[in-house]
PDB file of N, CA and C in Angstrom:
ATOM      1  N   MET A 282       3.886   8.562  -7.490  1.00 93.00           N
ATOM      2  CA  MET A 282       4.195   9.534  -6.463  1.00 93.00           C
ATOM      3  C   MET A 282       5.576   9.290  -5.873  1.00 93.00           C
ATOM      4  N   HIS A 283       6.011   8.021  -5.859  1.00 93.00           N
ATOM      5  CA  HIS A 283       7.309   7.722  -5.290  1.00 93.00           C
ATOM      6  C   HIS A 283       8.411   8.497  -6.005  1.00 93.00           C
ATOM      7  N   LYS A 284       8.409   8.453  -7.322  1.00 93.00           N
ATOM      8  CA  LYS A 284       9.441   9.163  -8.086  1.00 93.00           C
ATOM      9  C   LYS A 284       9.349  10.672  -7.847  1.00 93.00           C
ATOM     10  N   LYS A 285       8.153  11.170  -7.741  1.00 95.00           N
ATOM     11  CA  LYS A 285       7.929  12.608  -7.584  1.00 95.00           C
ATOM     12  C   LYS A 285       8.398  13.128  -6.225  1.00 95.00           C
ATOM     13  N   TYR A 286       8.220  12.324  -5.158  1.00 97.00           N
ATOM     14  CA  TYR A 286       8.472  12.820  -3.804  1.00 97.00           C
ATOM     15  C   TYR A 286       9.572  12.075  -3.040  1.00 97.00           C
ATOM     16  N   ALA A 287      10.253  11.154  -3.665  1.00 95.00           N
ATOM     17  CA  ALA A 287      11.281  10.368  -2.960  1.00 95.00           C
ATOM     18  C   ALA A 287      12.369  11.255  -2.367  1.00 95.00           C
ATOM     19  N   LYS A 288      12.803  12.258  -3.092  1.00 96.00           N
ATOM     20  CA  LYS A 288      13.873  13.137  -2.598  1.00 96.00           C
ATOM     21  C   LYS A 288      13.447  13.948  -1.385  1.00 96.00           C
ATOM     22  N   GLN A 289      12.130  14.084  -1.200  1.00 95.00           N
ATOM     23  CA  GLN A 289      11.611  14.803  -0.040  1.00 95.00           C
ATOM     24  C   GLN A 289      11.381  13.858   1.145  1.00 95.00           C
ATOM     25  N   GLY A 290      11.603  12.559   0.935  1.00 95.00           N
ATOM     26  CA  GLY A 290      11.495  11.611   2.035  1.00 95.00           C
ATOM     27  C   GLY A 290      10.376  10.603   1.928  1.00 95.00           C
ATOM     28  N   LEU A 291       9.617  10.614   0.828  1.00 96.00           N
ATOM     29  CA  LEU A 291       8.533   9.638   0.692  1.00 96.00           C
ATOM     30  C   LEU A 291       9.105   8.234   0.513  1.00 96.00           C
ATOM     31  N   VAL A 292       8.623   7.325   1.312  1.00 96.00           N
ATOM     32  CA  VAL A 292       8.994   5.920   1.215  1.00 96.00           C
ATOM     33  C   VAL A 292       7.734   5.147   0.868  1.00 96.00           C
ATOM     34  N   VAL A 293       7.832   4.257  -0.108  1.00 96.00           N
ATOM     35  CA  VAL A 293       6.686   3.460  -0.546  1.00 96.00           C
ATOM     36  C   VAL A 293       7.019   1.982  -0.370  1.00 96.00           C
ATOM     37  N   ILE A 294       6.061   1.253   0.149  1.00 96.00           N
ATOM     38  CA  ILE A 294       6.165  -0.205   0.283  1.00 96.00           C
ATOM     39  C   ILE A 294       4.866  -0.786  -0.246  1.00 96.00           C
ATOM     40  N   THR A 295       4.964  -1.775  -1.128  1.00 95.00           N
ATOM     41  CA  THR A 295       3.760  -2.459  -1.579  1.00 95.00           C
ATOM     42  C   THR A 295       3.687  -3.820  -0.910  1.00 95.00           C
ATOM     43  N   VAL A 296       2.473  -4.292  -0.725  1.00 95.00           N
ATOM     44  CA  VAL A 296       2.243  -5.615  -0.146  1.00 95.00           C
ATOM     45  C   VAL A 296       1.215  -6.332  -1.008  1.00 95.00           C
ATOM     46  N   ALA A 297       1.639  -7.429  -1.634  1.00 93.00           N
ATOM     47  CA  ALA A 297       0.722  -8.258  -2.407  1.00 93.00           C
ATOM     48  C   ALA A 297       0.074  -9.265  -1.460  1.00 93.00           C
ATOM     49  N   LEU A 298      -1.193  -9.547  -1.686  1.00 93.00           N
ATOM     50  CA  LEU A 298      -1.954 -10.418  -0.796  1.00 93.00           C
ATOM     51  C   LEU A 298      -2.320 -11.753  -1.433  1.00 93.00           C
ATOM     52  N   ASP A 299      -1.736 -12.069  -2.571  1.00 90.00           N
ATOM     53  CA  ASP A 299      -2.067 -13.296  -3.296  1.00 90.00           C
ATOM     54  C   ASP A 299      -1.757 -14.538  -2.460  1.00 90.00           C
ATOM     55  N   ASP A 300      -2.628 -15.518  -2.540  1.00 87.00           N
ATOM     56  CA  ASP A 300      -2.449 -16.781  -1.829  1.00 87.00           C
ATOM     57  C   ASP A 300      -1.615 -17.717  -2.702  1.00 87.00           C
ATOM     58  N   LEU A 301      -0.352 -17.868  -2.356  1.00 87.00           N
ATOM     59  CA  LEU A 301       0.546 -18.675  -3.173  1.00 87.00           C
ATOM     60  C   LEU A 301       0.262 -20.172  -3.076  1.00 87.00           C
ATOM     61  N   LYS A 302      -0.405 -20.588  -2.010  1.00 87.00           N
ATOM     62  CA  LYS A 302      -0.767 -22.009  -1.908  1.00 87.00           C
ATOM     63  C   LYS A 302      -1.828 -22.373  -2.936  1.00 87.00           C
ATOM     64  N   GLU A 303      -2.748 -21.451  -3.167  1.00 89.00           N
ATOM     65  CA  GLU A 303      -3.814 -21.699  -4.139  1.00 89.00           C
ATOM     66  C   GLU A 303      -3.430 -21.270  -5.547  1.00 89.00           C
ATOM     67  N   ASP A 304      -2.494 -20.337  -5.656  1.00 91.00           N
ATOM     68  CA  ASP A 304      -2.123 -19.789  -6.967  1.00 91.00           C
ATOM     69  C   ASP A 304      -0.618 -19.507  -7.003  1.00 91.00           C
ATOM     70  N   PRO A 305       0.212 -20.557  -7.089  1.00 91.00           N
ATOM     71  CA  PRO A 305       1.672 -20.370  -7.065  1.00 91.00           C
ATOM     72  C   PRO A 305       2.215 -19.383  -8.101  1.00 91.00           C
ATOM     73  N   PRO A 306       1.679 -19.305  -9.333  1.00 94.00           N
ATOM     74  CA  PRO A 306       2.214 -18.352 -10.307  1.00 94.00           C
ATOM     75  C   PRO A 306       1.924 -16.874  -9.958  1.00 94.00           C
ATOM     76  N   ALA A 307       1.138 -16.633  -8.936  1.00 92.00           N
ATOM     77  CA  ALA A 307       0.777 -15.259  -8.574  1.00 92.00           C
ATOM     78  C   ALA A 307       2.011 -14.417  -8.270  1.00 92.00           C
ATOM     79  N   LYS A 308       3.018 -15.014  -7.674  1.00 91.00           N
ATOM     80  CA  LYS A 308       4.245 -14.275  -7.344  1.00 91.00           C
ATOM     81  C   LYS A 308       4.895 -13.736  -8.613  1.00 91.00           C
ATOM     82  N   ASP A 309       5.028 -14.564  -9.635  1.00 94.00           N
ATOM     83  CA  ASP A 309       5.636 -14.122 -10.888  1.00 94.00           C
ATOM     84  C   ASP A 309       4.796 -13.039 -11.559  1.00 94.00           C
ATOM     85  N   ARG A 310       3.466 -13.182 -11.515  1.00 94.00           N
ATOM     86  CA  ARG A 310       2.588 -12.169 -12.111  1.00 94.00           C
ATOM     87  C   ARG A 310       2.749 -10.831 -11.384  1.00 94.00           C
ATOM     88  N   ALA A 311       2.822 -10.895 -10.065  1.00 92.00           N
ATOM     89  CA  ALA A 311       2.975  -9.672  -9.272  1.00 92.00           C
ATOM     90  C   ALA A 311       4.302  -8.993  -9.600  1.00 92.00           C
ATOM     91  N   LEU A 312       5.370  -9.771  -9.703  1.00 91.00           N
ATOM     92  CA  LEU A 312       6.675  -9.196 -10.023  1.00 91.00           C
ATOM     93  C   LEU A 312       6.685  -8.550 -11.404  1.00 91.00           C
ATOM     94  N   LYS A 313       6.084  -9.211 -12.374  1.00 94.00           N
ATOM     95  CA  LYS A 313       6.019  -8.651 -13.725  1.00 94.00           C
ATOM     96  C   LYS A 313       5.223  -7.343 -13.734  1.00 94.00           C
ATOM     97  N   PHE A 314       4.114  -7.318 -13.003  1.00 94.00           N
ATOM     98  CA  PHE A 314       3.297  -6.113 -12.905  1.00 94.00           C
ATOM     99  C   PHE A 314       4.107  -4.971 -12.295  1.00 94.00           C
ATOM    100  N   LEU A 315       4.786  -5.245 -11.184  1.00 93.00           N
ATOM    101  CA  LEU A 315       5.563  -4.219 -10.494  1.00 93.00           C
ATOM    102  C   LEU A 315       6.714  -3.718 -11.361  1.00 93.00           C
ATOM    103  N   GLU A 316       7.376  -4.612 -12.068  1.00 93.00           N
ATOM    104  CA  GLU A 316       8.454  -4.214 -12.969  1.00 93.00           C
ATOM    105  C   GLU A 316       7.919  -3.327 -14.084  1.00 93.00           C
ATOM    106  N   ALA A 317       6.768  -3.683 -14.630  1.00 95.00           N
ATOM    107  CA  ALA A 317       6.163  -2.889 -15.706  1.00 95.00           C
ATOM    108  C   ALA A 317       5.797  -1.482 -15.229  1.00 95.00           C
ATOM    109  N   LYS A 318       5.450  -1.359 -13.947  1.00 92.00           N
ATOM    110  CA  LYS A 318       5.082  -0.063 -13.375  1.00 92.00           C
ATOM    111  C   LYS A 318       6.296   0.718 -12.876  1.00 92.00           C
ATOM    112  N   GLY A 319       7.483   0.105 -12.944  1.00 92.00           N
ATOM    113  CA  GLY A 319       8.688   0.782 -12.461  1.00 92.00           C
ATOM    114  C   GLY A 319       8.735   0.889 -10.954  1.00 92.00           C
ATOM    115  N   ALA A 320       8.166  -0.077 -10.271  1.00 93.00           N
ATOM    116  CA  ALA A 320       8.106  -0.078  -8.803  1.00 93.00           C
ATOM    117  C   ALA A 320       9.459  -0.514  -8.243  1.00 93.00           C
ATOM    118  N   THR A 321      10.363   0.443  -8.108  1.00 90.00           N
ATOM    119  CA  THR A 321      11.728   0.153  -7.669  1.00 90.00           C
ATOM    120  C   THR A 321      11.899   0.239  -6.152  1.00 90.00           C
ATOM    121  N   PHE A 322      10.818   0.332  -5.443  1.00 93.00           N
ATOM    122  CA  PHE A 322      10.857   0.409  -3.987  1.00 93.00           C
ATOM    123  C   PHE A 322      10.609  -0.973  -3.397  1.00 93.00           C
ATOM    124  N   THR A 323      10.437  -1.067  -2.098  1.00 95.00           N
ATOM    125  CA  THR A 323      10.239  -2.344  -1.414  1.00 95.00           C
ATOM    126  C   THR A 323       8.876  -2.925  -1.765  1.00 95.00           C
ATOM    127  N   ASN A 324       8.888  -4.165  -2.234  1.00 94.00           N
ATOM    128  CA  ASN A 324       7.667  -4.884  -2.591  1.00 94.00           C
ATOM    129  C   ASN A 324       7.640  -6.202  -1.825  1.00 94.00           C
ATOM    130  N   LEU A 325       6.590  -6.410  -1.060  1.00 94.00           N
ATOM    131  CA  LEU A 325       6.472  -7.593  -0.213  1.00 94.00           C
ATOM    132  C   LEU A 325       5.300  -8.464  -0.654  1.00 94.00           C
ATOM    133  N   LEU A 326       5.370  -9.728  -0.297  1.00 92.00           N
ATOM    134  CA  LEU A 326       4.274 -10.665  -0.535  1.00 92.00           C
ATOM    135  C   LEU A 326       3.888 -11.242   0.819  1.00 92.00           C
ATOM    136  N   LEU A 327       2.693 -10.927   1.287  1.00 93.00           N
ATOM    137  CA  LEU A 327       2.234 -11.365   2.599  1.00 93.00           C
ATOM    138  C   LEU A 327       1.805 -12.818   2.546  1.00 93.00           C
ATOM    139  N   ASP A 328       2.383 -13.619   3.398  1.00 88.00           N
ATOM    140  CA  ASP A 328       2.082 -15.044   3.443  1.00 88.00           C
ATOM    141  C   ASP A 328       1.202 -15.337   4.668  1.00 88.00           C
ATOM    142  N   GLU A 329      -0.021 -14.852   4.604  1.00 91.00           N
ATOM    143  CA  GLU A 329      -0.993 -15.040   5.689  1.00 91.00           C
ATOM    144  C   GLU A 329      -2.357 -15.344   5.077  1.00 91.00           C
ATOM    145  N   THR A 330      -3.242 -15.857   5.895  1.00 90.00           N
ATOM    146  CA  THR A 330      -4.588 -16.158   5.427  1.00 90.00           C
ATOM    147  C   THR A 330      -5.376 -14.862   5.200  1.00 90.00           C
ATOM    148  N   THR A 331      -6.382 -14.953   4.369  1.00 91.00           N
ATOM    149  CA  THR A 331      -7.247 -13.801   4.119  1.00 91.00           C
ATOM    150  C   THR A 331      -7.854 -13.298   5.420  1.00 91.00           C
ATOM    151  N   GLU A 332      -8.322 -14.213   6.244  1.00 93.00           N
ATOM    152  CA  GLU A 332      -8.950 -13.820   7.513  1.00 93.00           C
ATOM    153  C   GLU A 332      -7.977 -13.035   8.386  1.00 93.00           C
ATOM    154  N   PHE A 333      -6.724 -13.460   8.400  1.00 94.00           N
ATOM    155  CA  PHE A 333      -5.713 -12.782   9.215  1.00 94.00           C
ATOM    156  C   PHE A 333      -5.510 -11.344   8.756  1.00 94.00           C
ATOM    157  N   TRP A 334      -5.205 -11.166   7.439  1.00 93.00           N
ATOM    158  CA  TRP A 334      -4.902  -9.803   7.009  1.00 93.00           C
ATOM    159  C   TRP A 334      -6.131  -8.916   7.008  1.00 93.00           C
ATOM    160  N   GLN A 335      -7.332  -9.473   6.787  1.00 95.00           N
ATOM    161  CA  GLN A 335      -8.531  -8.645   6.860  1.00 95.00           C
ATOM    162  C   GLN A 335      -8.713  -8.076   8.260  1.00 95.00           C
ATOM    163  N   LYS A 336      -8.460  -8.900   9.254  1.00 96.00           N
ATOM    164  CA  LYS A 336      -8.598  -8.446  10.642  1.00 96.00           C
ATOM    165  C   LYS A 336      -7.464  -7.496  11.024  1.00 96.00           C
ATOM    166  N   GLN A 337      -6.246  -7.887  10.747  1.00 95.00           N
ATOM    167  CA  GLN A 337      -5.094  -7.102  11.177  1.00 95.00           C
ATOM    168  C   GLN A 337      -4.927  -5.788  10.412  1.00 95.00           C
ATOM    169  N   LEU A 338      -5.222  -5.808   9.121  1.00 94.00           N
ATOM    170  CA  LEU A 338      -5.024  -4.619   8.300  1.00 94.00           C
ATOM    171  C   LEU A 338      -6.282  -3.775   8.141  1.00 94.00           C
ATOM    172  N   ARG A 339      -7.407  -4.290   8.647  1.00 93.00           N
ATOM    173  CA  ARG A 339      -8.663  -3.530   8.732  1.00 93.00           C
ATOM    174  C   ARG A 339      -9.273  -3.161   7.388  1.00 93.00           C
ATOM    175  N   PHE A 340      -9.223  -4.093   6.434  1.00 93.00           N
ATOM    176  CA  PHE A 340      -9.952  -3.897   5.188  1.00 93.00           C
ATOM    177  C   PHE A 340     -10.308  -5.248   4.610  1.00 93.00           C
ATOM    178  N   VAL A 341     -11.306  -5.263   3.721  1.00 94.00           N
ATOM    179  CA  VAL A 341     -11.854  -6.508   3.190  1.00 94.00           C
ATOM    180  C   VAL A 341     -11.184  -6.940   1.895  1.00 94.00           C
ATOM    181  N   ALA A 342     -10.911  -5.986   1.010  1.00 92.00           N
ATOM    182  CA  ALA A 342     -10.328  -6.330  -0.290  1.00 92.00           C
ATOM    183  C   ALA A 342      -9.475  -5.171  -0.788  1.00 92.00           C
ATOM    184  N   PRO A 343      -8.418  -5.474  -1.515  1.00 92.00           N
ATOM    185  CA  PRO A 343      -7.590  -4.413  -2.074  1.00 92.00           C
ATOM    186  C   PRO A 343      -8.340  -3.654  -3.158  1.00 92.00           C
ATOM    187  N   PRO A 344      -7.916  -2.457  -3.469  1.00 94.00           N
ATOM    188  CA  PRO A 344      -6.729  -1.795  -2.961  1.00 94.00           C
ATOM    189  C   PRO A 344      -6.979  -1.066  -1.645  1.00 94.00           C
ATOM    190  N   CYS A 345      -5.897  -0.893  -0.928  1.00 96.00           N
ATOM    191  CA  CYS A 345      -5.910  -0.146   0.325  1.00 96.00           C
ATOM    192  C   CYS A 345      -4.564   0.566   0.428  1.00 96.00           C
ATOM    193  N   GLN A 346      -4.585   1.771   0.935  1.00 96.00           N
ATOM    194  CA  GLN A 346      -3.351   2.531   1.105  1.00 96.00           C
ATOM    195  C   GLN A 346      -3.295   3.074   2.519  1.00 96.00           C
ATOM    196  N   TYR A 347      -2.095   3.022   3.088  1.00 97.00           N
ATOM    197  CA  TYR A 347      -1.844   3.637   4.386  1.00 97.00           C
ATOM    198  C   TYR A 347      -0.797   4.716   4.175  1.00 97.00           C
ATOM    199  N   VAL A 348      -1.021   5.877   4.766  1.00 97.00           N
ATOM    200  CA  VAL A 348      -0.053   6.963   4.724  1.00 97.00           C
ATOM    201  C   VAL A 348       0.353   7.226   6.164  1.00 97.00           C
ATOM    202  N   PHE A 349       1.672   7.135   6.412  1.00 97.00           N
ATOM    203  CA  PHE A 349       2.210   7.332   7.754  1.00 97.00           C
ATOM    204  C   PHE A 349       2.962   8.649   7.829  1.00 97.00           C
ATOM    205  N   SER A 350       2.735   9.367   8.929  1.00 96.00           N
ATOM    206  CA  SER A 350       3.494  10.589   9.166  1.00 96.00           C
ATOM    207  C   SER A 350       4.866  10.216   9.738  1.00 96.00           C
ATOM    208  N   ARG A 351       5.735  11.195   9.839  1.00 94.00           N
ATOM    209  CA  ARG A 351       7.058  10.959  10.445  1.00 94.00           C
ATOM    210  C   ARG A 351       6.935  10.597  11.922  1.00 94.00           C
ATOM    211  N   GLN A 352       5.814  10.954  12.520  1.00 95.00           N
ATOM    212  CA  GLN A 352       5.579  10.644  13.938  1.00 95.00           C
ATOM    213  C   GLN A 352       4.888   9.297  14.135  1.00 95.00           C
ATOM    214  N   GLY A 353       4.581   8.602  13.057  1.00 95.00           N
ATOM    215  CA  GLY A 353       3.962   7.280  13.150  1.00 95.00           C
ATOM    216  C   GLY A 353       2.443   7.289  13.139  1.00 95.00           C
ATOM    217  N   LYS A 354       1.836   8.444  12.991  1.00 96.00           N
ATOM    218  CA  LYS A 354       0.377   8.496  12.875  1.00 96.00           C
ATOM    219  C   LYS A 354       0.020   8.093  11.451  1.00 96.00           C
ATOM    220  N   TRP A 355      -1.134   7.430  11.305  1.00 96.00           N
ATOM    221  CA  TRP A 355      -1.470   6.936   9.973  1.00 96.00           C
ATOM    222  C   TRP A 355      -2.911   7.213   9.595  1.00 96.00           C
ATOM    223  N   THR A 356      -3.091   7.286   8.277  1.00 96.00           N
ATOM    224  CA  THR A 356      -4.403   7.457   7.668  1.00 96.00           C
ATOM    225  C   THR A 356      -4.596   6.304   6.693  1.00 96.00           C
ATOM    226  N   GLN A 357      -5.767   5.700   6.719  1.00 96.00           N
ATOM    227  CA  GLN A 357      -6.067   4.576   5.834  1.00 96.00           C
ATOM    228  C   GLN A 357      -7.033   5.011   4.745  1.00 96.00           C
ATOM    229  N   TYR A 358      -6.713   4.601   3.533  1.00 96.00           N
ATOM    230  CA  TYR A 358      -7.602   4.782   2.389  1.00 96.00           C
ATOM    231  C   TYR A 358      -7.941   3.391   1.885  1.00 96.00           C
ATOM    232  N   SER A 359      -9.197   3.006   1.985  1.00 94.00           N
ATOM    233  CA  SER A 359      -9.598   1.652   1.621  1.00 94.00           C
ATOM    234  C   SER A 359     -10.780   1.690   0.664  1.00 94.00           C
ATOM    235  N   SER A 360     -10.634   0.996  -0.457  1.00 92.00           N
ATOM    236  CA  SER A 360     -11.687   1.036  -1.474  1.00 92.00           C
ATOM    237  C   SER A 360     -12.950   0.302  -1.057  1.00 92.00           C
ATOM    238  N   ASP A 361     -12.876  -0.515  -0.017  1.00 88.00           N
ATOM    239  CA  ASP A 361     -14.101  -1.175   0.438  1.00 88.00           C
ATOM    240  C   ASP A 361     -14.942  -0.246   1.312  1.00 88.00           C
ATOM    241  N   LYS A 362     -14.400   0.906   1.676  1.00 83.00           N
ATOM    242  CA  LYS A 362     -15.140   1.890   2.459  1.00 83.00           C
ATOM    243  C   LYS A 362     -15.629   3.040   1.580  1.00 83.00           C
ATOM    244  N   GLU A 363     -14.764   3.471   0.657  1.00 89.00           N
ATOM    245  CA  GLU A 363     -15.114   4.529  -0.288  1.00 89.00           C
ATOM    246  C   GLU A 363     -14.053   4.554  -1.382  1.00 89.00           C
ATOM    247  N   GLU A 364     -14.352   5.247  -2.460  1.00 93.00           N
ATOM    248  CA  GLU A 364     -13.399   5.346  -3.560  1.00 93.00           C
ATOM    249  C   GLU A 364     -12.126   6.041  -3.082  1.00 93.00           C
ATOM    250  N   ILE A 365     -10.980   5.477  -3.447  1.00 96.00           N
ATOM    251  CA  ILE A 365      -9.717   6.117  -3.099  1.00 96.00           C
ATOM    252  C   ILE A 365      -9.459   7.228  -4.115  1.00 96.00           C
ATOM    253  N   LYS A 366      -9.376   8.439  -3.631  1.00 95.00           N
ATOM    254  CA  LYS A 366      -9.112   9.591  -4.491  1.00 95.00           C
ATOM    255  C   LYS A 366      -7.625   9.929  -4.376  1.00 95.00           C
ATOM    256  N   HIS A 367      -6.896   9.607  -5.437  1.00 95.00           N
ATOM    257  CA  HIS A 367      -5.444   9.762  -5.401  1.00 95.00           C
ATOM    258  C   HIS A 367      -5.022  11.209  -5.173  1.00 95.00           C
ATOM    259  N   ALA A 368      -5.826  12.161  -5.614  1.00 97.00           N
ATOM    260  CA  ALA A 368      -5.517  13.571  -5.369  1.00 97.00           C
ATOM    261  C   ALA A 368      -5.541  13.859  -3.864  1.00 97.00           C
ATOM    262  N   ASP A 369      -6.474  13.235  -3.135  1.00 96.00           N
ATOM    263  CA  ASP A 369      -6.536  13.411  -1.680  1.00 96.00           C
ATOM    264  C   ASP A 369      -5.331  12.786  -1.002  1.00 96.00           C
ATOM    265  N   VAL A 370      -4.927  11.610  -1.488  1.00 97.00           N
ATOM    266  CA  VAL A 370      -3.757  10.927  -0.920  1.00 97.00           C
ATOM    267  C   VAL A 370      -2.514  11.787  -1.146  1.00 97.00           C
ATOM    268  N   GLU A 371      -2.358  12.281  -2.361  1.00 97.00           N
ATOM    269  CA  GLU A 371      -1.188  13.108  -2.675  1.00 97.00           C
ATOM    270  C   GLU A 371      -1.184  14.394  -1.853  1.00 97.00           C
ATOM    271  N   LYS A 372      -2.329  15.000  -1.669  1.00 97.00           N
ATOM    272  CA  LYS A 372      -2.425  16.224  -0.861  1.00 97.00           C
ATOM    273  C   LYS A 372      -1.939  15.957   0.565  1.00 97.00           C
ATOM    274  N   LEU A 373      -2.363  14.831   1.138  1.00 97.00           N
ATOM    275  CA  LEU A 373      -1.922  14.478   2.492  1.00 97.00           C
ATOM    276  C   LEU A 373      -0.412  14.223   2.519  1.00 97.00           C
ATOM    277  N   ILE A 374       0.095  13.531   1.505  1.00 97.00           N
ATOM    278  CA  ILE A 374       1.529  13.248   1.446  1.00 97.00           C
ATOM    279  C   ILE A 374       2.334  14.532   1.400  1.00 97.00           C
ATOM    280  N   VAL A 375       1.939  15.460   0.565  1.00 97.00           N
ATOM    281  CA  VAL A 375       2.644  16.736   0.459  1.00 97.00           C
ATOM    282  C   VAL A 375       2.624  17.450   1.803  1.00 97.00           C
ATOM    283  N   GLN A 376       1.483  17.463   2.466  1.00 97.00           N
ATOM    284  CA  GLN A 376       1.366  18.087   3.781  1.00 97.00           C
ATOM    285  C   GLN A 376       2.322  17.437   4.771  1.00 97.00           C
ATOM    286  N   LEU A 377       2.325  16.113   4.821  1.00 97.00           N
ATOM    287  CA  LEU A 377       3.168  15.392   5.788  1.00 97.00           C
ATOM    288  C   LEU A 377       4.650  15.545   5.475  1.00 97.00           C
ATOM    289  N   LEU A 378       5.015  15.583   4.209  1.00 97.00           N
ATOM    290  CA  LEU A 378       6.428  15.766   3.855  1.00 97.00           C
ATOM    291  C   LEU A 378       6.940  17.141   4.277  1.00 97.00           C
ATOM    292  N   GLY A 379       6.037  18.101   4.395  1.00 95.00           N
ATOM    293  CA  GLY A 379       6.417  19.450   4.825  1.00 95.00           C
ATOM    294  C   GLY A 379       6.631  19.571   6.330  1.00 95.00           C
ATOM    295  N   GLU A 380       6.211  18.559   7.075  1.00 93.00           N
ATOM    296  CA  GLU A 380       6.364  18.580   8.529  1.00 93.00           C
ATOM    297  C   GLU A 380       7.727  18.039   8.926  1.00 93.00           C
ATOM    298  N   LYS A 381       8.190  18.431  10.076  1.00 80.00           N
ATOM    299  CA  LYS A 381       9.464  17.921  10.616  1.00 80.00           C
ATOM    300  C   LYS A 381       9.234  16.928  11.708  1.00 80.00           C
TER     301      LYS A 381
END
């Protein structure tokens, strides 16, 4: 979706949740995966405990997606609550990109 809607203002940021203390090679695996997918946008690696991000980000396990409007309102799509339907996410993105 990033390539499709970037010119309209879509910004994408990924956040990997791998625990580098327990699995140091996870960073390299994540980078290889992102490169293979052509993820040329901002990619972050969160260096926090599982308990911290579960509480702060309000989900139990990935994947999870947040869509933010230009006004800062957000919608969360979390697979631990229900299946993430990418068509629904894209529909919301198109709607929000049309707003000023």
